[in-house]
PDB file of C-alpha atoms in Angstrom:
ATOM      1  CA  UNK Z   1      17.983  -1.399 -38.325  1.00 42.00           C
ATOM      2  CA  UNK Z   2      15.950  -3.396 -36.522  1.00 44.00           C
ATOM      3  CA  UNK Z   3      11.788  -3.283 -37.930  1.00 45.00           C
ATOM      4  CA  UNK Z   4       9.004  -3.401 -35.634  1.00 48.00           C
ATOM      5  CA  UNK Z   5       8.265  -7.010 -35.136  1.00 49.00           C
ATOM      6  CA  UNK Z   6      11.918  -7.702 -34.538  1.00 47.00           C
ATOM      7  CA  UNK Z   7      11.663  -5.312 -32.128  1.00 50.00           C
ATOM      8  CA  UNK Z   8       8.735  -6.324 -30.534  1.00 48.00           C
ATOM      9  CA  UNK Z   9      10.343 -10.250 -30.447  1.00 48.00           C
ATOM     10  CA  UNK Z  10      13.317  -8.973 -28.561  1.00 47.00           C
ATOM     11  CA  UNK Z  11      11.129  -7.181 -26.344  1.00 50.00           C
ATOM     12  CA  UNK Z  12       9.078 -10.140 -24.947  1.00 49.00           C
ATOM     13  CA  UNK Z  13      12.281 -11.739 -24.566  1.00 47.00           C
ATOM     14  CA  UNK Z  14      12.826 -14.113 -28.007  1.00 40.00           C
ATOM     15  CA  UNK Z  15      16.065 -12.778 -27.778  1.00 35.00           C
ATOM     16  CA  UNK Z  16      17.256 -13.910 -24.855  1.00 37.00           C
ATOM     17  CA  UNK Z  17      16.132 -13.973 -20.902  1.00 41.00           C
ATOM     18  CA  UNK Z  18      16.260 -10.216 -19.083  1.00 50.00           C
ATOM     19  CA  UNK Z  19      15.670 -11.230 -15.425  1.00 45.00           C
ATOM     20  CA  UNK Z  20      13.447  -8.643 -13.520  1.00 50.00           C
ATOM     21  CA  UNK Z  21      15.112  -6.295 -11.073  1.00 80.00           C
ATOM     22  CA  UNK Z  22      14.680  -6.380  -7.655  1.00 85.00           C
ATOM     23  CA  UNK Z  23      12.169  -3.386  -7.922  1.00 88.00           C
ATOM     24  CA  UNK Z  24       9.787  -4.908 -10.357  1.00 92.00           C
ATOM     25  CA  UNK Z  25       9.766  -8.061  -8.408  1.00 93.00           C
ATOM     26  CA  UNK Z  26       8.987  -6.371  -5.137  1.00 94.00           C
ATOM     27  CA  UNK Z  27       6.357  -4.293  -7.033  1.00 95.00           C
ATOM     28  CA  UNK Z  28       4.391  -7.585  -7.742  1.00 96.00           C
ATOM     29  CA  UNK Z  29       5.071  -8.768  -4.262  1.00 96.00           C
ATOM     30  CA  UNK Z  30       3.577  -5.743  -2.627  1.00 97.00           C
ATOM     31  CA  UNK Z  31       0.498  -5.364  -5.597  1.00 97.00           C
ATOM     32  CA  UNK Z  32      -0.548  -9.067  -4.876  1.00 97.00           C
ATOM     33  CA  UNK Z  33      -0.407  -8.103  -1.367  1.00 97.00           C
ATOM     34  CA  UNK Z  34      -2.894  -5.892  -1.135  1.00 97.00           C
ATOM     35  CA  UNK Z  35      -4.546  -6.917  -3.577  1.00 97.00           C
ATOM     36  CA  UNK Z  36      -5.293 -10.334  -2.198  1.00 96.00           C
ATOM     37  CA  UNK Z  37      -5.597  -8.650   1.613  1.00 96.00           C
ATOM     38  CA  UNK Z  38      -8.114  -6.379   0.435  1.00 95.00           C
ATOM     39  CA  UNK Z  39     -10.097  -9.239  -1.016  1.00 94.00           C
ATOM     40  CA  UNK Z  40     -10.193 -11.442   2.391  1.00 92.00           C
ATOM     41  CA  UNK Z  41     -10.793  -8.566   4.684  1.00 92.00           C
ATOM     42  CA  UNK Z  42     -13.799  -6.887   2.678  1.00 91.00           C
ATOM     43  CA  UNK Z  43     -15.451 -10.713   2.820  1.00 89.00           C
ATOM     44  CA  UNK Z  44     -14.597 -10.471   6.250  1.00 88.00           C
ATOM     45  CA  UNK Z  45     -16.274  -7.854   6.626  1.00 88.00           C
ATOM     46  CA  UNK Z  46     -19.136  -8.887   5.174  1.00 85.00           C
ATOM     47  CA  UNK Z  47     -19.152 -12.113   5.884  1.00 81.00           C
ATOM     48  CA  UNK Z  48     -18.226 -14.374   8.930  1.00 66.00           C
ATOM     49  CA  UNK Z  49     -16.821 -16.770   6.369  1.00 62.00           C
ATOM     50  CA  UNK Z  50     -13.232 -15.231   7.420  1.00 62.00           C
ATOM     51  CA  UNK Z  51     -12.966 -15.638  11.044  1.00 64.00           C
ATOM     52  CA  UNK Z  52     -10.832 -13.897  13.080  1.00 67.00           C
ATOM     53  CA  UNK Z  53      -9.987 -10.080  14.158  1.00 83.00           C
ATOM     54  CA  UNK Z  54      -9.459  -8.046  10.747  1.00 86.00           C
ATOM     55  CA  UNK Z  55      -5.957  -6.642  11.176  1.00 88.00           C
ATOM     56  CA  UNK Z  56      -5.121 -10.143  11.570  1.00 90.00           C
ATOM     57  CA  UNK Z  57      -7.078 -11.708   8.363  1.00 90.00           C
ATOM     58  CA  UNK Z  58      -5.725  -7.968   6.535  1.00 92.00           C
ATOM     59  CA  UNK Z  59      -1.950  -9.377   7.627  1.00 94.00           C
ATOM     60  CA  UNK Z  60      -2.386 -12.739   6.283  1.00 94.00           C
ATOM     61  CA  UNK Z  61      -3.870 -12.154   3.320  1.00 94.00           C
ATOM     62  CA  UNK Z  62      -0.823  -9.259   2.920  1.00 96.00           C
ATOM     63  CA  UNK Z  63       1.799 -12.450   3.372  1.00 97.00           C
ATOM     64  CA  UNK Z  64       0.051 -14.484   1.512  1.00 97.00           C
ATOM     65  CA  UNK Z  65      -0.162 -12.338  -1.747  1.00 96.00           C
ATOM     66  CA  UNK Z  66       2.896 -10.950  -1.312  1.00 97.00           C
ATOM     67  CA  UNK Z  67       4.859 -14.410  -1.385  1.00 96.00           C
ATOM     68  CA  UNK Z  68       2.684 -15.234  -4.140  1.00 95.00           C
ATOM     69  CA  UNK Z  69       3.537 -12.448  -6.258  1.00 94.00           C
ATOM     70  CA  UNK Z  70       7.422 -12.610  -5.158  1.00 93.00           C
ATOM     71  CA  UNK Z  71       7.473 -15.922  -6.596  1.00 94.00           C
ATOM     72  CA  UNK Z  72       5.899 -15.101 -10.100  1.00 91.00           C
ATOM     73  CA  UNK Z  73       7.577 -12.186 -10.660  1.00 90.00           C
ATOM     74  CA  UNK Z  74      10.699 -14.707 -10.053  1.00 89.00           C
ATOM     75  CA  UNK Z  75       9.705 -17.455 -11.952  1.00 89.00           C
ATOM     76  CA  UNK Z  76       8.949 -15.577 -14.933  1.00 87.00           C
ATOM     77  CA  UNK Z  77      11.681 -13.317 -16.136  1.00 85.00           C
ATOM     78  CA  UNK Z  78       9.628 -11.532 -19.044  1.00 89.00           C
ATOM     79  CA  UNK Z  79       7.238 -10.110 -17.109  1.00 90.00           C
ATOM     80  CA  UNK Z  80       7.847  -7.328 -16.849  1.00 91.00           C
ATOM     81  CA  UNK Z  81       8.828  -6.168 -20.471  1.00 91.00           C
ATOM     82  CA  UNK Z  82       5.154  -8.302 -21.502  1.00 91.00           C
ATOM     83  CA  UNK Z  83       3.459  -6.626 -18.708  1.00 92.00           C
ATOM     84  CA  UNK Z  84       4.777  -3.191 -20.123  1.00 92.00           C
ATOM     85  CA  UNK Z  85       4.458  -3.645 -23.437  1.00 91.00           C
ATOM     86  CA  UNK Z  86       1.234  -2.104 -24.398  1.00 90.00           C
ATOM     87  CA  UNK Z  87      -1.163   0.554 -22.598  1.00 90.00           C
ATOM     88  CA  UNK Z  88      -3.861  -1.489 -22.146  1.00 92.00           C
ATOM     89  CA  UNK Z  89      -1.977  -4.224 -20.301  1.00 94.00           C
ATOM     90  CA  UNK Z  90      -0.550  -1.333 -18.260  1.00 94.00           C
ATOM     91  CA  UNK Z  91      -4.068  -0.243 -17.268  1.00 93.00           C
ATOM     92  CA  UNK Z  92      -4.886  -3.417 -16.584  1.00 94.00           C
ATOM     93  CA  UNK Z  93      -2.817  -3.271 -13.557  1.00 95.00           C
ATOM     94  CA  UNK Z  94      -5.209  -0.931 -11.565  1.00 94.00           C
ATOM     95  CA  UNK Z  95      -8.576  -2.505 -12.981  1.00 94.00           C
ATOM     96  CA  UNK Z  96      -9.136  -3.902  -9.186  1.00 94.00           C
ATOM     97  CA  UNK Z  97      -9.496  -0.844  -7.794  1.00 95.00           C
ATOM     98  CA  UNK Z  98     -13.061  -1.412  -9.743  1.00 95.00           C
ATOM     99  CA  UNK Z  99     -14.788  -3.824  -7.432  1.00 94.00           C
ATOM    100  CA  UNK Z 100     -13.318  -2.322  -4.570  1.00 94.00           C
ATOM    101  CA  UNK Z 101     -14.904   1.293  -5.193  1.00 93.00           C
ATOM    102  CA  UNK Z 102     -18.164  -0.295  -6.012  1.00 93.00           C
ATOM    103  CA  UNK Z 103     -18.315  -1.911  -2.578  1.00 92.00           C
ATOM    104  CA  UNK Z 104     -17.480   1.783  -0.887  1.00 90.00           C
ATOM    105  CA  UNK Z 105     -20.347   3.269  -2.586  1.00 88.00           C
ATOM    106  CA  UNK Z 106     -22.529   0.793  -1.493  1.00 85.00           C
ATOM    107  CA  UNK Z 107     -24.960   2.104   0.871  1.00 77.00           C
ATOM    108  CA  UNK Z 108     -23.321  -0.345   3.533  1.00 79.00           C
ATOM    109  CA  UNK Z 109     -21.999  -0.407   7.257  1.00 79.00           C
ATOM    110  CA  UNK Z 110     -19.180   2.244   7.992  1.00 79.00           C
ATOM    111  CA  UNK Z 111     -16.501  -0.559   8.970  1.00 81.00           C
ATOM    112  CA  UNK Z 112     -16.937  -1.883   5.080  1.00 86.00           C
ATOM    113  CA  UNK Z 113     -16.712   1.837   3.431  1.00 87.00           C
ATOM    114  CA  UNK Z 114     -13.057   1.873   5.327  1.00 88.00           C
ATOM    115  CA  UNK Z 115     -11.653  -1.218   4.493  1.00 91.00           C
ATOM    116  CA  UNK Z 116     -12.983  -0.907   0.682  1.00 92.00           C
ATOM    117  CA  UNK Z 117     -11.199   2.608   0.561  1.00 92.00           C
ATOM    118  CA  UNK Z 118      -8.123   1.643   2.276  1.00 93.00           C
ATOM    119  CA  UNK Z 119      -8.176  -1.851  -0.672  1.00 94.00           C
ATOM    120  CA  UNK Z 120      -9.031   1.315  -3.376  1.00 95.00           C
ATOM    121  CA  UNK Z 121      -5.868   3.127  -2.219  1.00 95.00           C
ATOM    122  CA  UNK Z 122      -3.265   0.750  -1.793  1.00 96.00           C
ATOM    123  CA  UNK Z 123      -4.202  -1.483  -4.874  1.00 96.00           C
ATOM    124  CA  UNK Z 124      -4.488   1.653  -7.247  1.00 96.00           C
ATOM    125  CA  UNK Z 125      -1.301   3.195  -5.621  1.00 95.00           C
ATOM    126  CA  UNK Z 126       0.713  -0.404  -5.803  1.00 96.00           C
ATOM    127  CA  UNK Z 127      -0.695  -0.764  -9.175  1.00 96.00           C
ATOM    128  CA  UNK Z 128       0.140   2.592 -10.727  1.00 95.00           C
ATOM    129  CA  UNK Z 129       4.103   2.043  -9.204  1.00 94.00           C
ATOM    130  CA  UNK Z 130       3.779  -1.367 -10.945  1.00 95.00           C
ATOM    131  CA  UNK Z 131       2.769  -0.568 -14.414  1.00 95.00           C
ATOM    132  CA  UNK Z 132       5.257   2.573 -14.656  1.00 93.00           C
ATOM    133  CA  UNK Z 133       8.064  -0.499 -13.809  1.00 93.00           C
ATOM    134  CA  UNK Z 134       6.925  -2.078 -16.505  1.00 94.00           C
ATOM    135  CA  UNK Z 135       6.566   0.727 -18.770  1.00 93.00           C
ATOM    136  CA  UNK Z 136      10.138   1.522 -18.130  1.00 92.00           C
ATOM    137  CA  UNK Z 137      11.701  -2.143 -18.672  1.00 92.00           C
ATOM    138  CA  UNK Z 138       9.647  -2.665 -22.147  1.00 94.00           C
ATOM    139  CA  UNK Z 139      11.365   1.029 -23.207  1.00 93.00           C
ATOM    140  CA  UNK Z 140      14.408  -0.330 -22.025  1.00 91.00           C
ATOM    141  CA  UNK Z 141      14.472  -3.662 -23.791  1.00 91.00           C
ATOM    142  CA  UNK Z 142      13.666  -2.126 -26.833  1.00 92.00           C
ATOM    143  CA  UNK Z 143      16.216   0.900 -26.968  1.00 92.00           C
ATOM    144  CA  UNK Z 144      19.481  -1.017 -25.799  1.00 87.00           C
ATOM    145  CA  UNK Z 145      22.544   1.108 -25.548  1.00 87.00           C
ATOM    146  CA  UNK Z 146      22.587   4.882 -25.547  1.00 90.00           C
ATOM    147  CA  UNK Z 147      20.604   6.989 -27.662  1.00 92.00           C
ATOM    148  CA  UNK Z 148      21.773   8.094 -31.004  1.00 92.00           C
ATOM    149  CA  UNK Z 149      21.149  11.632 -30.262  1.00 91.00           C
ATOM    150  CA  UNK Z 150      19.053  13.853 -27.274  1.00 91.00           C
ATOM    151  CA  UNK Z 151      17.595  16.978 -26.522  1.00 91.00           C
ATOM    152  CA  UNK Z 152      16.874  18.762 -22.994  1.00 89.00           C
ATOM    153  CA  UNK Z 153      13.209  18.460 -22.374  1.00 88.00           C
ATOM    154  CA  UNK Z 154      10.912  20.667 -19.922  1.00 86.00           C
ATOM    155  CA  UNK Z 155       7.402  18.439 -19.059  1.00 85.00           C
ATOM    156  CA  UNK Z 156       4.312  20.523 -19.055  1.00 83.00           C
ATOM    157  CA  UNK Z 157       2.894  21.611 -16.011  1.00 78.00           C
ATOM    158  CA  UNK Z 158       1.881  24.836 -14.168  1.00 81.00           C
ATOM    159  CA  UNK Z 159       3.079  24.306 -10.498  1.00 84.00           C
ATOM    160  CA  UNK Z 160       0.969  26.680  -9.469  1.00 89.00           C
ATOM    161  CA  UNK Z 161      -2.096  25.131 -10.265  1.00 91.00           C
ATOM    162  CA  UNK Z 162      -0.940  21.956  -9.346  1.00 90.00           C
ATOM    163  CA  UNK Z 163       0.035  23.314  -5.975  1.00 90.00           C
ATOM    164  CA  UNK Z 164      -3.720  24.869  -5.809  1.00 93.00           C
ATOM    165  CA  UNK Z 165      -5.406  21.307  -6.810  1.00 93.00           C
ATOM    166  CA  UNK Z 166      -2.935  19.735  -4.299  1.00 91.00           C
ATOM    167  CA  UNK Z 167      -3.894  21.676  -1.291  1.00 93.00           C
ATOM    168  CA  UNK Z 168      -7.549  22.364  -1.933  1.00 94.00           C
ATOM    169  CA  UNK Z 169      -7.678  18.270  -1.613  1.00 92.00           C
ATOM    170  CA  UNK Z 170      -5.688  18.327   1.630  1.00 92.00           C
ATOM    171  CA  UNK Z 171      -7.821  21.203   2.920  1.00 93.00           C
ATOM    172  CA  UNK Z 172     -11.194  18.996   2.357  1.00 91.00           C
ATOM    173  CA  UNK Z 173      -9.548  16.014   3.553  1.00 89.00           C
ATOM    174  CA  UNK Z 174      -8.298  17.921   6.715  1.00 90.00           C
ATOM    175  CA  UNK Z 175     -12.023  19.447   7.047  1.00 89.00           C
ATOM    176  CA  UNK Z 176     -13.757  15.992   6.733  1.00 86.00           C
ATOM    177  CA  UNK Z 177     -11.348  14.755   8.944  1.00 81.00           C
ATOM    178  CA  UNK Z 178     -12.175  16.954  11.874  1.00 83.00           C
ATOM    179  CA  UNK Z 179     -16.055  16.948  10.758  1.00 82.00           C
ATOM    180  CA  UNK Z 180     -16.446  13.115  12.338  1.00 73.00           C
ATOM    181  CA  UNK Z 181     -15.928  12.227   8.777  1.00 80.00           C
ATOM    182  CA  UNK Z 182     -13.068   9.986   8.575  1.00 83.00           C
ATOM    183  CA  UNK Z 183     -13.310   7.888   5.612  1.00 83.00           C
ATOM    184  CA  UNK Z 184     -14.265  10.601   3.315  1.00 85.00           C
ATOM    185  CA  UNK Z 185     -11.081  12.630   4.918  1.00 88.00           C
ATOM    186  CA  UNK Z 186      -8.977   9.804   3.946  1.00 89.00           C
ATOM    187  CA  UNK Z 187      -9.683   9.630   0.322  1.00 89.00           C
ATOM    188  CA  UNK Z 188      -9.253  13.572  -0.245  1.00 92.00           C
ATOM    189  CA  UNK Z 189      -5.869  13.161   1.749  1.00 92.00           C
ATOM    190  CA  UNK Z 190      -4.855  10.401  -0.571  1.00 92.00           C
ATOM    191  CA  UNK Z 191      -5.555  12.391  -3.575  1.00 93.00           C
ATOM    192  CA  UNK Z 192      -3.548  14.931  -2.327  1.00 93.00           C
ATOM    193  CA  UNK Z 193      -0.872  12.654  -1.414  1.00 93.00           C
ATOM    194  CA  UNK Z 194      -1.042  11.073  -5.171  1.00 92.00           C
ATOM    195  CA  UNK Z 195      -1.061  14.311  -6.887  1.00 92.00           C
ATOM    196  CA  UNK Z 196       2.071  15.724  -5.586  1.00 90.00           C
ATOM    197  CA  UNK Z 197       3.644  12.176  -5.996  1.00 90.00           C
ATOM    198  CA  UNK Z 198       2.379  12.344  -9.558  1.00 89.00           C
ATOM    199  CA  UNK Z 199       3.641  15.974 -10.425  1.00 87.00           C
ATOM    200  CA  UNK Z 200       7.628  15.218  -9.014  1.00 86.00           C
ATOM    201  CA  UNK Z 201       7.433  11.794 -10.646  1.00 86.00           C
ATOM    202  CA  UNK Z 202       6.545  12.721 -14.581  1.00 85.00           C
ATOM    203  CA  UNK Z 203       8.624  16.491 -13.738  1.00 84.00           C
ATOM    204  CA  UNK Z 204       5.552  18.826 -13.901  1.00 83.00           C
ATOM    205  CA  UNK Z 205       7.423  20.671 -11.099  1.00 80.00           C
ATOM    206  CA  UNK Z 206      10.920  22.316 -12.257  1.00 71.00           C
ATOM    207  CA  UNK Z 207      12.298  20.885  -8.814  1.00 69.00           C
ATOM    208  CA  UNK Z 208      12.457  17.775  -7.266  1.00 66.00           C
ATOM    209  CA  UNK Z 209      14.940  14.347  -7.983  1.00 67.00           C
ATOM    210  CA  UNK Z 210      15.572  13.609 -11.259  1.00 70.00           C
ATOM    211  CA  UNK Z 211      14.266  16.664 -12.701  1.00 72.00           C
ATOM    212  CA  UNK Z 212      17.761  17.001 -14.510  1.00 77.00           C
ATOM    213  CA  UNK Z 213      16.936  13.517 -16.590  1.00 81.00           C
ATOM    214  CA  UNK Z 214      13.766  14.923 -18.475  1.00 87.00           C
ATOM    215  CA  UNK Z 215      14.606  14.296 -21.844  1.00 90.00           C
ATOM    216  CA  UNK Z 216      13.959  13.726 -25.938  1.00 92.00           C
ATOM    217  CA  UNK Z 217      16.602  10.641 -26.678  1.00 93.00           C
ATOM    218  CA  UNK Z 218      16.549   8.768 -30.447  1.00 94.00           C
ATOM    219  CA  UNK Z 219      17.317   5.499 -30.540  1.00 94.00           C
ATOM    220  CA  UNK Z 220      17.472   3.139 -34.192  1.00 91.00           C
ATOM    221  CA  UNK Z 221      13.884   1.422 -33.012  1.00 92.00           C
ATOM    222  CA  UNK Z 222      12.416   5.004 -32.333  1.00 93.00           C
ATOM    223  CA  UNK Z 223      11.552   8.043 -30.044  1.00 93.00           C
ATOM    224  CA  UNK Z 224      11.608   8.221 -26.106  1.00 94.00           C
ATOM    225  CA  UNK Z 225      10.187  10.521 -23.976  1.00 92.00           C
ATOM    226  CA  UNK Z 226      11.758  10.315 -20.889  1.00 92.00           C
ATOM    227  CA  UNK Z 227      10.768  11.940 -17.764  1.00 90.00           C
ATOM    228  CA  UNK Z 228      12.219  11.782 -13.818  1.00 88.00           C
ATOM    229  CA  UNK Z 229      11.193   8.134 -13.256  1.00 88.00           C
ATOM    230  CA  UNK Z 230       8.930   7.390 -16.542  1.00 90.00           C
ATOM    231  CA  UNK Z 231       9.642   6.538 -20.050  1.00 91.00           C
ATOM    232  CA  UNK Z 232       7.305   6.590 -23.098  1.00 91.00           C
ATOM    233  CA  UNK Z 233       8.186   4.792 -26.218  1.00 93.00           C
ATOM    234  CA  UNK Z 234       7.421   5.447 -29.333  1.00 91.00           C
ATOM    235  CA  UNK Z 235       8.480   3.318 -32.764  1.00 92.00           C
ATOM    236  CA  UNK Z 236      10.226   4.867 -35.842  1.00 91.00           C
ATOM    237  CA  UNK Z 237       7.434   2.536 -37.298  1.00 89.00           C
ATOM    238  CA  UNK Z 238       4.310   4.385 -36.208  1.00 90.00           C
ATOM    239  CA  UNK Z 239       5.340   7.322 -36.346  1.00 90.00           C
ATOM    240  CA  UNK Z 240       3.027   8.705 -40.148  1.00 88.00           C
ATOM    241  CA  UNK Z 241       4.567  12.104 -39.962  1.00 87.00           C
ATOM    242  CA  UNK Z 242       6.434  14.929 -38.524  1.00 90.00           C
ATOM    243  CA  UNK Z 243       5.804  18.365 -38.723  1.00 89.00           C
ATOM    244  CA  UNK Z 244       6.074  22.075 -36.682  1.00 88.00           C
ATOM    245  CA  UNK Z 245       2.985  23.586 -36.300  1.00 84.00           C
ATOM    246  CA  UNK Z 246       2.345  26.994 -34.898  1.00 79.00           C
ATOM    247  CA  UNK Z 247       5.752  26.154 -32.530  1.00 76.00           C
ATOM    248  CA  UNK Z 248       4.715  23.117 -31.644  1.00 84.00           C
ATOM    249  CA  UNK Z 249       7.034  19.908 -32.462  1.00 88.00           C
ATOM    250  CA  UNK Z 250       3.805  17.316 -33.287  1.00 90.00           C
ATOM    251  CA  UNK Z 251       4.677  13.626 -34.367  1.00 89.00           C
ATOM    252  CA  UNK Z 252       1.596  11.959 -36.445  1.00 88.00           C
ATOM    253  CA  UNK Z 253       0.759   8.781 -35.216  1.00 84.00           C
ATOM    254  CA  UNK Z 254      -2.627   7.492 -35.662  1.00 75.00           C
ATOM    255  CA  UNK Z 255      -5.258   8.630 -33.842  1.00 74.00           C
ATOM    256  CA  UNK Z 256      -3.189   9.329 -31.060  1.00 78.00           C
ATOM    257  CA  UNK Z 257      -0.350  12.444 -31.643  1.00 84.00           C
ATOM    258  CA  UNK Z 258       2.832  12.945 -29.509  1.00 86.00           C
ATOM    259  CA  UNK Z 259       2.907  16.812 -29.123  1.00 86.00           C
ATOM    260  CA  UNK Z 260       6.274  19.027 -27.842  1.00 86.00           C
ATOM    261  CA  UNK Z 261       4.984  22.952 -27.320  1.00 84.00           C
ATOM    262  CA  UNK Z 262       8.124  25.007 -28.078  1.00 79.00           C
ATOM    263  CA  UNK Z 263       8.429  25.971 -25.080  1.00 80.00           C
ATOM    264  CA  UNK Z 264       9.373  22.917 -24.170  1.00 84.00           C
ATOM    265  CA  UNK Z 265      11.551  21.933 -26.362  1.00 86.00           C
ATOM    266  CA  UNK Z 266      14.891  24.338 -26.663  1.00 79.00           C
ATOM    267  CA  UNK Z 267      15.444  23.690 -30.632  1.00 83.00           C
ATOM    268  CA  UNK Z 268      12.051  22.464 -32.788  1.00 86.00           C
ATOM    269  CA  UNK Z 269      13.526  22.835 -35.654  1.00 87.00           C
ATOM    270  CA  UNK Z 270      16.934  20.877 -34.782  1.00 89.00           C
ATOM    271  CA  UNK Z 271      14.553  17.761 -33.317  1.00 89.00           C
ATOM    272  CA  UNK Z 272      12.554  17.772 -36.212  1.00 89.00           C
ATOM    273  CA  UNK Z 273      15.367  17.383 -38.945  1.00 91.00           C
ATOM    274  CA  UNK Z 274      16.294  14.393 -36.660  1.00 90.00           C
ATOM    275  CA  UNK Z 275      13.618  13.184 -36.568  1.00 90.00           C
ATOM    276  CA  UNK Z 276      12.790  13.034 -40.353  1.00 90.00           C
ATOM    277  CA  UNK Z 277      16.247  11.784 -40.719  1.00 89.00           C
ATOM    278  CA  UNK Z 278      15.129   8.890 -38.278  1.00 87.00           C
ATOM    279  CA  UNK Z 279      12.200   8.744 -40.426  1.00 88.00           C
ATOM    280  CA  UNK Z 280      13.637   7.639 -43.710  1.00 85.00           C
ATOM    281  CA  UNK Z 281      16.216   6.018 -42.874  1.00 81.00           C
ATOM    282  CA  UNK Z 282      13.596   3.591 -40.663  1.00 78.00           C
ATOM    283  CA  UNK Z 283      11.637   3.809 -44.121  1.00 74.00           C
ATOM    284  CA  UNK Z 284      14.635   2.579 -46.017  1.00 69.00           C
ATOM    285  CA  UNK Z 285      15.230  -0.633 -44.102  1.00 67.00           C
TER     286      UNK Z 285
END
């Protein structure tokens, strides 16, 4: 069995290049892309230092990046499995939007507050596709193969509440809409847009694509918690403890716990003699 650093080596690639898919790759592309559009049009908009009309400079900028980010993502097949490897690099990814938000709450001219918003929604949205790509190739490289064993898995969620959330945002964005308040229409009707894109991605709704692939899977280098189009990973390695409490299926790891309610989960009790048996024999090797 393989132990966590020679895991982590063949993750970053030591063991040989993964090239990135044509998904990840066209995730950079379009994340540079508005990324470095965004940057050119707000200092157009601010300054005349970027001359010409703004859909223009917003278009160039957009072909600019996007090459830019095509040709990384090409030149450097490990990528996305570095870029994916830890949270914080993840989160990284959507750090931009920072700058971008401070500049719409600046008390500043109208034409700034929408191109700011419009750079806060597409670089958070292109950066949140991004780092789940990258999530989901670092799981990969480090759980080759098919799992050892795998249980049926039902994500958390209440759709009704979610539903509720979703369309009190796209009733305010609506409102502000028709209120002669456009920008602030357009954020609430991206939140609603990202919440119901959030909810069918990680499975919080029992419908939708995909829902059928929610699962618990084993591997030999550890745990993965796999939802419609996301994977978390977790290593037989830091993993302190596993235990049923009150029903719930929790998995000791630090400071931060990985938690299965048993209503989730069909069989605790079967996952969590599998998981101990993971458990030492990852402690034996």
């Amino acid at each position: 069995m393989a132990t966590r650093n020679s895991t982590e080596r063949v993750a970053l690639g030591d063991g040989g290049d993964e090239p990135s898919n044509g998904r990840f790759r066209l995730a950079v592309a379009v994340y540079a892309g508005v990324l470095l559009a965004g940057v050119v049009s707000v200092a157009a908009v601010l300054t005349a230092f970027v001359p010409g009309p703004l859909l223009a400079v917003y278009a160039a900028g957009f072909a600019v990046g996007f090459g830019g980010g095509l040709a990384l993502a090409a030149a450097d097949p490990r990528l996305p499995v570095r870029l994916g490897r830890t949270l914080g690099r993840r989160a990284a990814v959507v750090v931009p939007t920072v700058p971008f938000a401070v500049v719409w709450f600046a008390p500043l001219e109208a034409a700034v507050d929408v191109v700011a918003l419009w750079a806060v929604i597409t670089v958070f949205a292109s950066g949140y596709v991004l780092s789940q790509l990258a999530g989901n190739r670092y799981v990969d490289a480090v759980t080759p193969g098919e799992p050892a064993e795998r249980w049926r898995w039902t994500p958390p969620g209440s759709p009704v509440v979610d539903a509720l959330i979703a369309g009190m945002w796209l009733v305010i964005g609506i409102g502000n809409a028709v209120t002669e308040a456009p920008v602030q229409g357009l954020l609430w009707l991206a939140l609603a847009v990202f919440w119901v894109a959030s909810c069918l991605i990680e499975g919080r709704w029992s419908f939708g694509p995909g829902r059928d692939r929610c699962e618990v899977q084993l591997y030999e280098t550890g745990l993965v918690k796999r939802r419609p189009y996301t994977k978390t990973y977790v290593s037989w390695s830091d993993i302190d403890h596993a235990r049923l409490r009150e029903g719930e299926l929790v998995l000791d790891r630090g400071l931060r716990d990985v938690r299965f309610d048993s209503d989730e989960l069909g069989d605790p009790d079967a996952v969590l003699e599998a998981v101990d048996r993971w458990l030492e024999t990852s402690a034996e090797r």
